[in-house]
XYZ file of C-alpha atoms in Angstrom:
729
model
C 162.919 -135.508 -29.184
C 165.348 -135.974 -32.107
C 165.756 -133.421 -34.862
C 163.993 -135.730 -37.313
C 160.950 -136.034 -35.118
C 160.448 -132.246 -34.679
C 158.879 -131.520 -38.117
C 156.564 -134.505 -37.760
C 155.537 -133.444 -34.267
C 154.901 -129.890 -35.517
C 152.749 -131.225 -38.352
C 150.774 -133.403 -35.912
C 150.166 -130.314 -33.761
C 149.009 -128.481 -36.883
C 146.570 -131.276 -37.752
C 145.117 -131.195 -34.240
C 144.425 -127.466 -34.606
C 142.870 -128.091 -38.025
C 140.371 -130.483 -36.475
C 139.266 -127.573 -34.227
C 139.305 -125.176 -37.242
C 142.099 -123.135 -35.643
C 143.610 -122.273 -39.007
C 145.976 -119.573 -37.761
C 147.650 -121.902 -35.232
C 147.675 -124.757 -37.725
C 149.384 -122.551 -40.321
C 151.948 -121.456 -37.733
C 152.862 -125.055 -36.884
C 153.087 -125.999 -40.585
C 155.303 -122.955 -41.166
C 157.494 -123.951 -38.204
C 157.769 -127.474 -39.665
C 158.655 -125.922 -43.060
C 161.493 -123.968 -41.470
C 162.844 -127.242 -40.023
C 162.171 -129.576 -42.925
C 160.582 -128.117 -46.008
C 159.765 -131.381 -47.874
C 157.922 -132.883 -44.860
C 155.875 -129.744 -44.321
C 155.044 -129.363 -48.033
C 153.950 -132.997 -48.246
C 151.670 -132.706 -45.215
C 150.067 -129.451 -46.401
C 149.510 -130.703 -49.945
C 147.859 -133.818 -48.545
C 145.123 -131.753 -46.914
C 141.675 -131.581 -48.469
C 140.931 -128.586 -50.682
C 139.083 -126.625 -48.002
C 141.798 -126.939 -45.366
C 144.517 -126.319 -47.949
C 142.860 -123.079 -49.088
C 142.510 -121.910 -45.477
C 146.262 -122.411 -44.951
C 146.979 -120.449 -48.148
C 144.642 -117.621 -47.092
C 146.292 -117.388 -43.679
C 149.790 -117.259 -45.158
C 148.640 -114.486 -47.579
C 147.372 -112.389 -44.682
C 150.712 -112.713 -42.922
C 152.588 -111.716 -46.073
C 150.381 -108.666 -46.601
C 150.574 -107.726 -42.946
C 146.820 -108.077 -42.450
C 147.212 -110.444 -39.472
C 149.795 -111.312 -36.856
C 151.598 -114.650 -36.672
C 150.679 -116.343 -33.360
C 153.380 -117.516 -30.971
C 153.485 -121.305 -30.634
C 155.126 -123.920 -28.391
C 156.040 -127.532 -29.071
C 156.552 -129.796 -26.042
C 156.781 -126.710 -23.869
C 159.486 -125.096 -26.012
C 158.670 -121.777 -27.753
C 159.199 -121.581 -31.512
C 160.425 -118.041 -32.010
C 161.743 -118.007 -35.557
C 158.399 -117.399 -37.313
C 158.118 -114.171 -39.385
C 156.469 -112.877 -42.590
C 159.628 -113.652 -44.579
C 159.324 -117.385 -43.850
C 155.582 -117.133 -44.597
C 156.370 -115.587 -48.003
C 158.878 -118.339 -48.868
C 156.508 -121.066 -47.645
C 153.635 -119.534 -49.630
C 155.615 -119.086 -52.839
C 156.835 -122.716 -52.566
C 153.259 -123.915 -52.200
C 151.922 -121.527 -54.872
C 154.520 -120.157 -57.280
C 153.729 -116.582 -58.477
C 151.340 -116.070 -55.573
C 150.500 -112.372 -55.493
C 150.780 -111.904 -51.717
C 154.207 -113.525 -51.480
C 155.317 -111.576 -54.536
C 154.167 -108.287 -53.004
C 156.046 -109.084 -49.812
C 159.225 -109.877 -51.714
C 158.878 -106.688 -53.766
C 158.513 -104.763 -50.526
C 161.848 -106.184 -49.451
C 163.370 -105.289 -52.831
C 162.108 -101.701 -52.474
C 163.796 -101.342 -49.112
C 167.046 -102.612 -50.549
C 166.853 -100.300 -53.587
C 166.199 -102.978 -56.211
C 163.613 -100.821 -58.018
C 164.114 -102.169 -61.534
C 163.504 -105.727 -60.342
C 160.245 -104.582 -58.747
C 159.125 -102.897 -61.973
C 160.014 -105.988 -63.975
C 158.276 -108.324 -61.535
C 155.147 -106.140 -61.505
C 155.013 -106.140 -65.290
C 155.035 -109.939 -65.404
C 152.496 -110.256 -62.592
C 150.122 -107.802 -64.263
C 149.686 -110.305 -67.048
C 149.205 -113.206 -64.638
C 146.903 -111.384 -62.195
C 144.917 -108.730 -64.091
C 142.237 -108.833 -61.379
C 144.809 -107.484 -58.880
C 146.146 -104.747 -61.123
C 145.521 -101.950 -58.568
C 147.998 -103.274 -55.981
C 150.560 -104.128 -58.628
C 150.254 -100.711 -60.279
C 150.647 -98.960 -56.904
C 153.738 -101.059 -56.172
C 155.198 -100.394 -59.604
C 154.362 -96.708 -59.282
C 156.227 -96.572 -55.972
C 159.243 -98.290 -57.546
C 159.233 -95.758 -60.411
C 159.083 -92.853 -57.923
C 161.775 -94.227 -55.638
C 164.056 -94.792 -58.629
C 163.896 -90.986 -59.225
C 164.654 -91.524 -62.897
C 161.142 -92.457 -63.993
C 159.030 -90.793 -61.308
C 156.621 -89.383 -63.915
C 155.721 -92.976 -64.821
C 155.048 -93.622 -61.165
C 152.694 -90.647 -60.963
C 150.779 -91.999 -63.953
C 150.457 -95.438 -62.285
C 149.157 -93.894 -59.060
C 146.636 -91.684 -60.861
C 145.451 -94.605 -62.976
C 144.533 -96.576 -59.864
C 143.252 -93.550 -57.913
C 140.767 -92.483 -60.576
C 139.222 -95.985 -60.671
C 139.524 -97.166 -57.062
C 139.874 -94.035 -54.925
C 139.127 -95.553 -51.496
C 141.110 -98.732 -52.119
C 144.104 -96.783 -53.390
C 144.021 -94.375 -50.453
C 143.836 -97.213 -47.922
C 146.693 -99.151 -49.557
C 148.996 -96.136 -49.749
C 148.259 -94.968 -46.195
C 148.834 -98.440 -44.712
C 151.219 -100.446 -46.924
C 153.250 -97.528 -48.269
C 152.994 -95.095 -45.381
C 156.757 -94.820 -44.894
C 157.155 -93.662 -48.518
C 154.339 -91.094 -48.410
C 156.648 -88.014 -48.367
C 158.470 -89.229 -51.498
C 155.159 -89.905 -53.256
C 153.821 -86.423 -52.396
C 157.085 -84.800 -53.522
C 156.908 -86.653 -56.847
C 153.388 -85.338 -57.443
C 154.473 -81.805 -56.553
C 157.339 -82.073 -59.035
C 154.975 -83.363 -61.693
C 152.558 -80.465 -61.145
C 155.377 -77.914 -61.048
C 156.625 -79.039 -64.451
C 153.374 -77.751 -65.987
C 153.018 -74.647 -63.812
C 153.917 -72.033 -66.429
C 152.491 -73.877 -69.435
C 149.060 -73.660 -70.981
C 147.556 -77.037 -70.192
C 144.803 -78.478 -72.301
C 143.151 -81.817 -72.964
C 144.622 -84.885 -71.257
C 147.256 -82.944 -69.336
C 144.618 -80.712 -67.820
C 142.629 -83.747 -66.708
C 145.809 -85.359 -65.372
C 146.673 -82.292 -63.306
C 143.168 -82.195 -61.858
C 143.545 -85.861 -60.849
C 146.899 -85.087 -59.269
C 145.402 -82.353 -57.108
C 142.578 -84.661 -56.084
C 145.090 -87.370 -55.233
C 147.128 -85.034 -53.018
C 144.005 -83.684 -51.291
C 142.845 -87.234 -50.527
C 146.206 -88.363 -49.133
C 146.989 -85.320 -46.990
C 143.894 -83.107 -46.647
C 145.482 -81.026 -43.881
C 148.859 -80.552 -45.516
C 149.263 -76.802 -45.931
C 151.396 -76.930 -49.064
C 149.044 -79.377 -50.735
C 146.033 -77.216 -49.874
C 147.724 -74.097 -51.244
C 148.738 -75.874 -54.440
C 145.276 -77.339 -54.981
C 143.538 -74.058 -54.162
C 145.776 -72.147 -56.574
C 144.900 -74.621 -59.322
C 141.182 -74.355 -58.588
C 141.450 -70.565 -58.620
C 143.088 -70.632 -62.047
C 140.309 -72.943 -63.227
C 137.732 -70.393 -61.886
C 136.309 -73.019 -59.536
C 136.034 -70.521 -56.732
C 133.633 -72.388 -54.438
C 135.911 -75.433 -54.417
C 138.898 -73.139 -53.963
C 137.274 -71.545 -50.901
C 136.569 -74.978 -49.418
C 140.237 -75.974 -49.761
C 141.465 -72.722 -48.211
C 138.981 -73.153 -45.362
C 140.333 -76.629 -44.679
C 143.886 -75.315 -44.602
C 142.989 -72.386 -42.320
C 141.147 -74.683 -39.943
C 144.076 -77.110 -39.808
C 146.532 -74.265 -39.231
C 144.421 -72.715 -36.476
C 144.471 -76.003 -34.545
C 148.249 -75.886 -34.226
C 149.557 -74.943 -30.788
C 151.797 -72.263 -32.260
C 149.989 -70.434 -35.035
C 152.265 -68.950 -37.653
C 150.931 -65.462 -38.329
C 152.441 -65.156 -41.799
C 150.879 -68.367 -43.094
C 147.379 -67.852 -41.741
C 147.182 -64.170 -42.727
C 148.280 -65.000 -46.286
C 145.760 -67.834 -46.498
C 143.001 -65.476 -45.371
C 143.960 -62.958 -48.059
C 143.985 -65.759 -50.649
C 140.535 -66.934 -49.589
C 139.327 -63.321 -49.675
C 140.497 -63.164 -53.296
C 138.345 -66.208 -54.063
C 135.351 -64.571 -52.357
C 136.057 -61.401 -54.341
C 136.127 -63.363 -57.590
C 132.741 -64.897 -56.830
C 131.305 -61.397 -56.654
C 128.457 -62.302 -54.296
C 130.343 -63.026 -51.058
C 131.457 -59.519 -50.123
C 130.735 -59.969 -46.422
C 133.006 -63.007 -46.185
C 135.669 -61.243 -48.256
C 135.703 -58.274 -45.891
C 135.807 -60.522 -42.819
C 138.798 -62.454 -44.179
C 140.720 -59.312 -45.115
C 139.947 -57.691 -41.767
C 141.049 -60.809 -39.880
C 144.218 -61.129 -41.980
C 145.233 -57.525 -41.258
C 144.415 -58.020 -37.574
C 146.669 -61.073 -37.308
C 149.621 -59.630 -39.232
C 149.334 -56.283 -40.946
C 152.749 -56.556 -42.632
C 152.246 -60.000 -44.166
C 148.621 -59.343 -45.056
C 149.435 -56.075 -46.815
C 152.279 -57.704 -48.763
C 150.079 -60.573 -49.914
C 147.186 -58.189 -50.633
C 149.279 -56.069 -52.998
C 150.659 -59.212 -54.672
C 147.347 -60.679 -55.758
C 145.107 -57.602 -56.134
C 145.692 -55.123 -58.945
C 145.072 -51.383 -58.417
C 141.703 -51.673 -60.137
C 140.820 -54.669 -57.957
C 141.888 -52.790 -54.818
C 139.551 -49.923 -55.736
C 136.663 -52.364 -56.197
C 137.537 -54.121 -52.937
C 137.394 -50.791 -51.106
C 134.088 -49.918 -52.746
C 132.560 -53.259 -51.824
C 133.977 -53.076 -48.317
C 132.418 -49.681 -47.746
C 129.043 -50.953 -48.960
C 129.397 -54.004 -46.714
C 130.168 -51.826 -43.688
C 127.041 -49.768 -44.381
C 124.968 -52.936 -44.704
C 126.380 -54.424 -41.493
C 125.772 -51.208 -39.589
C 122.238 -51.180 -40.983
C 121.764 -54.709 -39.590
C 122.981 -53.476 -36.217
C 120.481 -50.610 -36.238
C 117.687 -53.006 -37.187
C 118.660 -55.344 -34.341
C 118.497 -52.400 -31.934
C 115.182 -51.269 -33.391
C 113.670 -54.761 -33.064
C 114.836 -55.261 -29.463
C 111.876 -54.419 -27.214
C 113.670 -54.428 -23.861
C 114.571 -50.817 -23.116
C 116.866 -51.415 -20.173
C 119.411 -53.675 -21.840
C 121.846 -53.502 -24.750
C 121.743 -55.789 -27.763
C 123.615 -56.127 -31.018
C 127.048 -55.204 -29.664
C 128.342 -58.525 -31.025
C 127.396 -57.261 -34.498
C 129.805 -54.361 -34.074
C 132.971 -56.495 -33.860
C 133.136 -57.460 -37.569
C 132.269 -53.857 -38.477
C 135.177 -52.550 -36.387
C 137.568 -55.085 -37.924
C 136.427 -54.075 -41.405
C 136.887 -50.401 -40.566
C 140.402 -51.020 -39.262
C 141.256 -52.834 -42.520
C 139.732 -49.991 -44.533
C 141.727 -47.366 -42.612
C 144.969 -49.216 -43.306
C 144.329 -49.714 -47.028
C 142.562 -46.506 -48.035
C 144.360 -43.360 -46.784
C 141.968 -41.051 -48.684
C 139.031 -42.160 -46.506
C 141.007 -42.526 -43.286
C 139.356 -39.622 -41.434
C 135.825 -40.665 -42.350
C 136.430 -44.309 -41.478
C 138.199 -43.357 -38.235
C 135.076 -41.463 -37.172
C 132.951 -44.507 -37.988
C 135.355 -46.627 -35.953
C 135.103 -44.213 -33.010
C 131.315 -44.430 -33.268
C 131.438 -48.244 -33.113
C 133.882 -48.152 -30.192
C 131.467 -45.904 -28.297
C 128.497 -48.169 -29.046
C 130.531 -51.227 -28.021
C 131.442 -49.612 -24.672
C 135.112 -48.838 -25.398
C 134.822 -45.204 -24.297
C 138.528 -44.502 -23.729
C 139.505 -45.611 -27.235
C 136.678 -43.586 -28.744
C 137.728 -40.533 -26.743
C 141.319 -40.907 -27.928
C 140.273 -41.092 -31.592
C 137.983 -38.065 -31.226
C 140.649 -35.929 -29.547
C 143.224 -36.882 -32.170
C 140.906 -35.992 -35.069
C 139.640 -32.767 -33.455
C 143.234 -31.622 -32.944
C 144.253 -32.370 -36.518
C 144.457 -29.759 -39.270
C 141.428 -31.021 -41.169
C 138.136 -29.741 -39.748
C 135.539 -31.955 -41.427
C 132.879 -33.874 -39.477
C 133.396 -31.612 -36.447
C 129.801 -31.950 -35.205
C 129.954 -35.737 -35.353
C 133.197 -35.757 -33.382
C 131.793 -33.416 -30.718
C 128.758 -35.692 -30.329
C 130.889 -38.796 -29.911
C 133.239 -37.070 -27.495
C 130.299 -35.671 -25.546
C 128.800 -39.108 -24.997
C 132.223 -40.488 -24.068
C 132.534 -37.776 -21.405
C 129.037 -38.595 -20.158
C 129.756 -42.319 -19.898
C 132.849 -41.665 -17.801
C 130.879 -39.220 -15.575
C 132.467 -36.010 -16.899
C 129.064 -34.355 -17.293
C 130.150 -30.748 -17.630
C 132.641 -31.609 -20.362
C 129.870 -33.527 -22.115
C 127.525 -30.538 -21.855
C 130.125 -28.244 -23.454
C 130.507 -30.562 -26.447
C 126.746 -30.927 -26.913
C 126.253 -27.178 -26.566
C 128.761 -26.481 -29.360
C 126.606 -28.422 -31.799
C 123.268 -26.964 -30.685
C 124.671 -23.425 -30.964
C 126.107 -24.094 -34.432
C 124.360 -21.983 -37.075
C 123.985 -24.920 -39.471
C 124.469 -28.182 -37.552
C 124.176 -31.560 -39.216
C 120.611 -32.846 -38.456
C 121.669 -36.260 -37.110
C 124.427 -34.733 -35.007
C 121.997 -32.118 -33.721
C 119.503 -34.819 -32.695
C 122.218 -36.715 -30.825
C 123.453 -33.496 -29.187
C 119.933 -32.617 -28.001
C 119.503 -36.112 -26.570
C 122.890 -35.863 -24.873
C 122.195 -32.405 -23.479
C 118.789 -33.562 -22.241
C 120.478 -36.444 -20.498
C 122.927 -34.114 -18.738
C 120.035 -31.820 -17.732
C 118.152 -34.796 -16.281
C 121.162 -35.714 -14.150
C 121.391 -32.043 -13.092
C 117.767 -32.018 -11.899
C 116.065 -30.119 -14.763
C 113.391 -32.544 -16.022
C 111.402 -29.913 -17.938
C 114.447 -28.831 -19.952
C 115.202 -32.507 -20.568
C 111.724 -32.951 -22.025
C 112.125 -29.855 -24.210
C 115.395 -31.160 -25.641
C 113.847 -34.514 -26.481
C 110.751 -32.870 -27.975
C 112.982 -30.769 -30.236
C 114.989 -33.849 -31.204
C 111.795 -35.773 -32.020
C 110.575 -32.947 -34.248
C 113.860 -32.985 -36.144
C 114.190 -36.749 -36.594
C 111.984 -39.066 -34.570
C 113.620 -42.321 -35.676
C 117.107 -40.935 -35.025
C 116.016 -39.855 -31.535
C 114.680 -43.346 -30.904
C 117.933 -45.031 -32.005
C 120.080 -42.530 -30.102
C 118.146 -43.228 -26.906
C 118.516 -46.997 -27.322
C 122.229 -46.929 -28.178
C 124.067 -43.848 -26.925
C 122.159 -43.391 -23.649
C 123.594 -45.769 -20.983
C 121.252 -48.712 -20.446
C 121.025 -48.019 -16.692
C 119.856 -44.425 -17.364
C 117.135 -45.275 -19.889
C 114.523 -46.287 -17.340
C 114.884 -43.012 -15.419
C 114.876 -41.000 -18.648
C 111.718 -42.803 -19.755
C 109.867 -41.934 -16.534
C 111.085 -38.317 -16.556
C 109.868 -37.761 -20.120
C 106.578 -39.484 -19.359
C 105.886 -37.407 -16.247
C 106.876 -34.135 -17.920
C 104.595 -34.935 -20.845
C 101.680 -35.516 -18.464
C 102.412 -32.228 -16.675
C 102.418 -30.311 -19.958
C 98.993 -31.669 -20.897
C 97.543 -31.247 -17.414
C 98.881 -27.687 -17.187
C 100.701 -28.513 -13.949
C 104.058 -26.739 -14.138
C 107.000 -28.374 -12.422
C 109.080 -26.608 -9.783
C 111.239 -24.957 -12.439
C 108.257 -23.206 -14.062
C 108.975 -20.034 -12.169
C 112.174 -19.802 -14.140
C 111.681 -17.740 -17.332
C 113.389 -20.461 -19.414
C 110.014 -22.028 -20.282
C 108.541 -18.801 -21.569
C 111.626 -17.890 -23.594
C 111.782 -21.316 -25.230
C 108.138 -21.160 -26.305
C 108.389 -17.610 -27.580
C 111.270 -18.592 -29.870
C 109.063 -21.200 -31.550
C 106.452 -18.581 -32.446
C 103.590 -20.780 -31.168
C 101.265 -20.447 -28.244
C 102.395 -22.253 -25.106
C 99.510 -24.697 -25.333
C 100.067 -25.526 -29.024
C 103.793 -25.935 -28.414
C 103.266 -28.261 -25.460
C 100.573 -30.424 -27.057
C 102.387 -30.951 -30.343
C 105.608 -31.669 -28.480
C 103.924 -34.051 -26.074
C 102.488 -35.999 -28.993
C 105.995 -36.362 -30.447
C 107.323 -37.311 -27.027
C 104.574 -39.886 -26.434
C 105.248 -41.409 -29.859
C 108.919 -41.760 -28.940
C 108.039 -43.374 -25.607
C 105.701 -45.829 -27.347
C 108.527 -46.774 -29.719
C 110.876 -47.281 -26.775
C 108.399 -49.449 -24.860
C 105.397 -50.617 -26.933
C 103.908 -52.394 -23.892
C 103.620 -49.277 -21.717
C 99.921 -48.301 -21.455
C 100.578 -44.950 -19.780
C 102.480 -43.746 -22.853
C 99.672 -44.863 -25.134
C 97.175 -42.908 -23.043
C 99.498 -39.892 -23.064
C 99.578 -40.062 -26.863
C 95.778 -40.247 -27.132
C 95.415 -37.301 -24.748
C 97.726 -35.267 -26.949
C 95.760 -36.271 -30.071
C 92.546 -35.282 -28.303
C 93.877 -31.841 -27.402
C 95.082 -31.429 -30.989
C 91.454 -32.138 -32.042
C 92.469 -35.324 -33.859
C 89.508 -37.160 -32.368
C 89.300 -40.068 -34.797
C 92.965 -40.963 -34.326
C 92.579 -40.780 -30.560
C 89.446 -42.941 -30.699
C 91.145 -45.543 -32.885
C 94.176 -45.760 -30.600
C 92.009 -46.110 -27.491
C 89.897 -48.823 -29.130
C 93.035 -50.817 -29.965
C 94.358 -50.355 -26.428
C 91.138 -51.491 -24.789
C 91.745 -55.237 -25.239
C 95.310 -55.316 -23.948
C 95.591 -52.326 -21.644
C 96.140 -52.701 -17.917
C 94.762 -49.147 -17.588
C 91.236 -50.295 -18.455
C 89.243 -47.690 -16.492
C 91.165 -44.638 -17.832
C 90.800 -45.985 -21.378
C 87.044 -46.586 -20.962
C 86.528 -43.136 -19.451
C 88.295 -41.449 -22.352
C 86.374 -43.504 -24.882
C 83.119 -42.554 -23.158
C 83.909 -38.855 -23.499
C 84.809 -39.222 -27.182
C 81.558 -41.094 -27.872
C 79.542 -38.398 -26.096
C 81.442 -35.747 -28.017
C 80.572 -37.430 -31.323
C 76.896 -37.674 -30.276
C 76.807 -41.412 -29.580
C 74.960 -41.055 -26.244
C 74.056 -44.707 -25.818
C 77.597 -45.949 -26.510
C 79.029 -43.307 -24.212
C 76.670 -44.273 -21.426
C 77.520 -47.960 -21.797
C 81.203 -47.159 -21.436
C 80.562 -45.044 -18.332
C 78.559 -47.934 -16.878
C 81.556 -50.261 -17.421
C 83.787 -47.823 -15.525
C 81.239 -47.771 -12.694
C 81.141 -51.576 -12.650
C 84.933 -51.625 -12.353
C 84.515 -49.323 -9.299
C 87.281 -46.924 -10.347
C 85.595 -43.534 -10.622
C 88.789 -41.868 -9.377
C 90.299 -42.410 -12.857
C 88.360 -39.308 -13.932
C 90.350 -36.985 -11.668
C 93.481 -36.704 -13.857
C 91.390 -36.883 -17.031
C 89.506 -33.713 -16.175
C 92.775 -31.791 -16.468
C 92.974 -33.079 -20.051
C 89.378 -32.439 -21.180
C 88.507 -29.032 -22.583
C 85.850 -26.977 -20.780
C 83.103 -27.715 -23.280
C 83.626 -31.494 -23.035
C 83.776 -31.393 -19.241
C 80.387 -29.649 -19.222
C 79.075 -32.291 -21.626
C 80.266 -35.080 -19.350
C 78.885 -33.274 -16.282
C 75.421 -32.677 -17.704
C 75.118 -36.225 -19.063
C 76.172 -37.893 -15.816
C 74.014 -35.602 -13.690
C 70.988 -36.259 -15.876
C 71.598 -40.016 -15.809
C 71.990 -40.032 -12.024
C 68.765 -38.030 -11.493
C 66.936 -40.304 -13.949
C 67.914 -43.349 -11.898
C 66.750 -41.663 -8.659
C 63.405 -40.743 -10.164
C 62.631 -44.089 -11.784
C 64.294 -46.710 -9.575
C 64.338 -47.520 -5.882
C 66.595 -49.648 -3.740
C 70.121 -49.562 -2.364
C 71.757 -50.867 -5.568
C 70.215 -48.090 -7.652
C 71.153 -45.503 -5.072
C 74.791 -46.589 -5.359
C 74.603 -46.452 -9.168
C 73.170 -42.947 -8.975
C 75.974 -41.963 -6.590
C 78.524 -43.149 -9.171
C 76.979 -41.069 -11.963
C 76.675 -38.023 -9.717
C 80.337 -38.467 -8.674
C 81.323 -38.391 -12.342
C 79.351 -35.164 -12.756
C 80.991 -33.607 -9.695
C 84.492 -34.559 -10.868
C 83.751 -33.217 -14.351
C 82.716 -29.888 -12.852
C 85.895 -29.660 -10.824
C 83.973 -30.328 -7.588
C 81.602 -27.370 -7.939
C 78.404 -28.985 -9.325
C 75.890 -27.730 -6.691
C 72.907 -29.764 -7.876
C 74.966 -32.953 -8.175
C 76.490 -32.446 -4.692
C 73.068 -31.920 -3.126
C 71.639 -34.956 -4.910
C 74.571 -37.149 -3.921
C 74.303 -35.908 -0.333
C 70.675 -37.051 -0.238
C 71.715 -40.449 -1.607
C 74.406 -40.835 1.047
C 71.824 -39.901 3.668
C 69.459 -42.616 2.464
C 72.352 -45.090 2.436
C 73.114 -44.229 6.061
C 76.447 -42.524 5.247
C 75.536 -39.293 7.063
C 79.086 -37.980 7.571
C 79.777 -38.381 3.850
C 76.489 -36.579 3.099
C 77.530 -33.688 5.369
C 80.852 -33.541 3.462
C 78.932 -32.917 0.205
C 76.690 -30.273 1.832
C 79.765 -28.509 3.203
C 81.199 -28.398 -0.310
C 78.075 -26.548 -1.457
C 78.159 -24.218 1.543
C 81.784 -23.282 0.934
C 80.719 -21.845 -2.397
C 77.297 -20.556 -1.190
C 77.220 -20.133 2.594
C 73.542 -19.111 2.511
C 72.301 -22.018 0.380
C 69.027 -22.944 2.107
C 68.774 -26.485 0.785
C 72.295 -27.345 1.861
C 71.850 -25.782 5.298
C 68.598 -27.644 5.897
C 69.961 -30.945 4.687
C 73.107 -30.576 6.794
C 71.057 -29.672 9.854
C 68.815 -32.656 9.317
C 71.831 -34.968 9.046
C 73.359 -33.575 12.229
C 70.067 -33.923 14.090
C 69.780 -37.543 12.966
C 73.310 -38.256 14.134
C 72.601 -36.659 17.556
C 69.443 -38.738 18.028
C 71.432 -41.891 17.251
C 73.934 -40.972 19.942
C 71.112 -40.502 22.502
């Protein structure tokens, strides 16, 4: 093919692609023909109908703007490799003089070659010809101004003008078409802002600066310097919420870096804390930021802290921090109080921010260092860091100042206990208990700690006494101490020990250590009778146990028994009535309710309750109750049940009624302590009629042990034995 035929062949190829609406390939062949012979290509393109012509123009514009790639083409098997956006721009400008796309491409070339004034001049003329495309032209002119470095302020104005009207379009154009110049653009905006840094800005300048900050934030939201500059401006404008958001974005971006720079992030945290402080209602966040900043880098955080906070502000920060620590610790105590599971810890995660805040406070407020160090030791103990707590306690106890000694002994005592140094723990607890004027809360904790040591040493009664004393001093403090300072794996055992000792006190069954005069001496010191001391203490103890485990029915019954013995009948009745629906100890609850109803004179109600116990078939529940009932009430229960049983025997016949009578008579016998002669004889006769002759003889023997010459019992026993012998024959 000759050189003259190539353009024609290329144009024919282009026409073929046009017939298939392959406008990109068609444009490429026309452009290749243009590069070989411009007049031929121009003639062919201009001869196209309007629709095809416009498609060619649109395609060339995309190539000039970089919105599409130029396809590779071949003619007679030979690749045409010389196609590029430069040729497309020339071809397009020849077809359409002053075409915006070709002009923008050419100006891009001028910018790269440093011909900035030509770009500005060209943009000015095009702005008149293409007002509808002013945004792209203004952004191009603005870039030329900035790159020229002599009129960069004009460039900033052009950028802001477009950004305020077409934010998304401007951002997309800059980040795609001008990406390589982005650092110069950002630097120009920084310089513009810096020129007004120390001046009082008002009116249009103030609005302009705000737009500049918005522009920078949109272009590089994660740029640390931009974030700091914008946040500082927002802070000066008292837009603290927006300021906090910017700082948060910067901190998040910085924390994602593989190598975190401690100085930068600690300073940013202090700056954000200042914004929280200025809001006045975000103290918790302020304290968290300051604590985290000092944890990351104490030196840099302290330096920045003293730079931006005045002495008066520092004093207010310390005051707010202290109040926040108290509030956070209160939340921790409430979380512990609300947690119903006794044998597990909760809320330790709440202690971490408290400890960080305390460490910050200790570093910034020397006057309160000792007090805050003790609070920190307390938190370390509660969080399970016993060695650190022990170290703090020893250091403070060995110092010259002697304040908060009781608190330190308590903390050290529990540390010793947790690391199995029980005797050392006992010594510390004993120092507080023996103090002439101990602090009440420390005394409560010391009593709980000493009781714990005594439990481990095998002295359950002394353990109970310590906890009773603690409950009388401060019940709620005893409850919280048990759920926090006592190891979680010891709480279950402690619970059972206190429960069993409380039952023994009410049932007047001394434990193995009762022979020791310690019981008597302890009671005599209180100036109360042994019974009064035990009952009142057991009520306090039962209340504590119910707080520790609200679902435990045995503790609820223990509490009602104590109320009963304290003659607080209505309270006991109310508690039993509430327990009746949910209690697993249904028979013991019914039996106690029956006695209280009989005691109040409600015979029918009492009898109905006894009948329910009989129907449940658990008459043995009366055995431990009889140790609780006073003599007068036992006699009342005995006489009522005996009378009811005899009434059934006299008025009813049949095996079912015999068994019912046996149940009532058994209640009477239990209530009498096993010595009700008439009830034993009557029950023996019932067993005889039921065919349970050996059981009947057992009842007659019980009568004969008390009265060996009792005629009725001897005769009845003889008759039973004779009947048994006849059956054998």
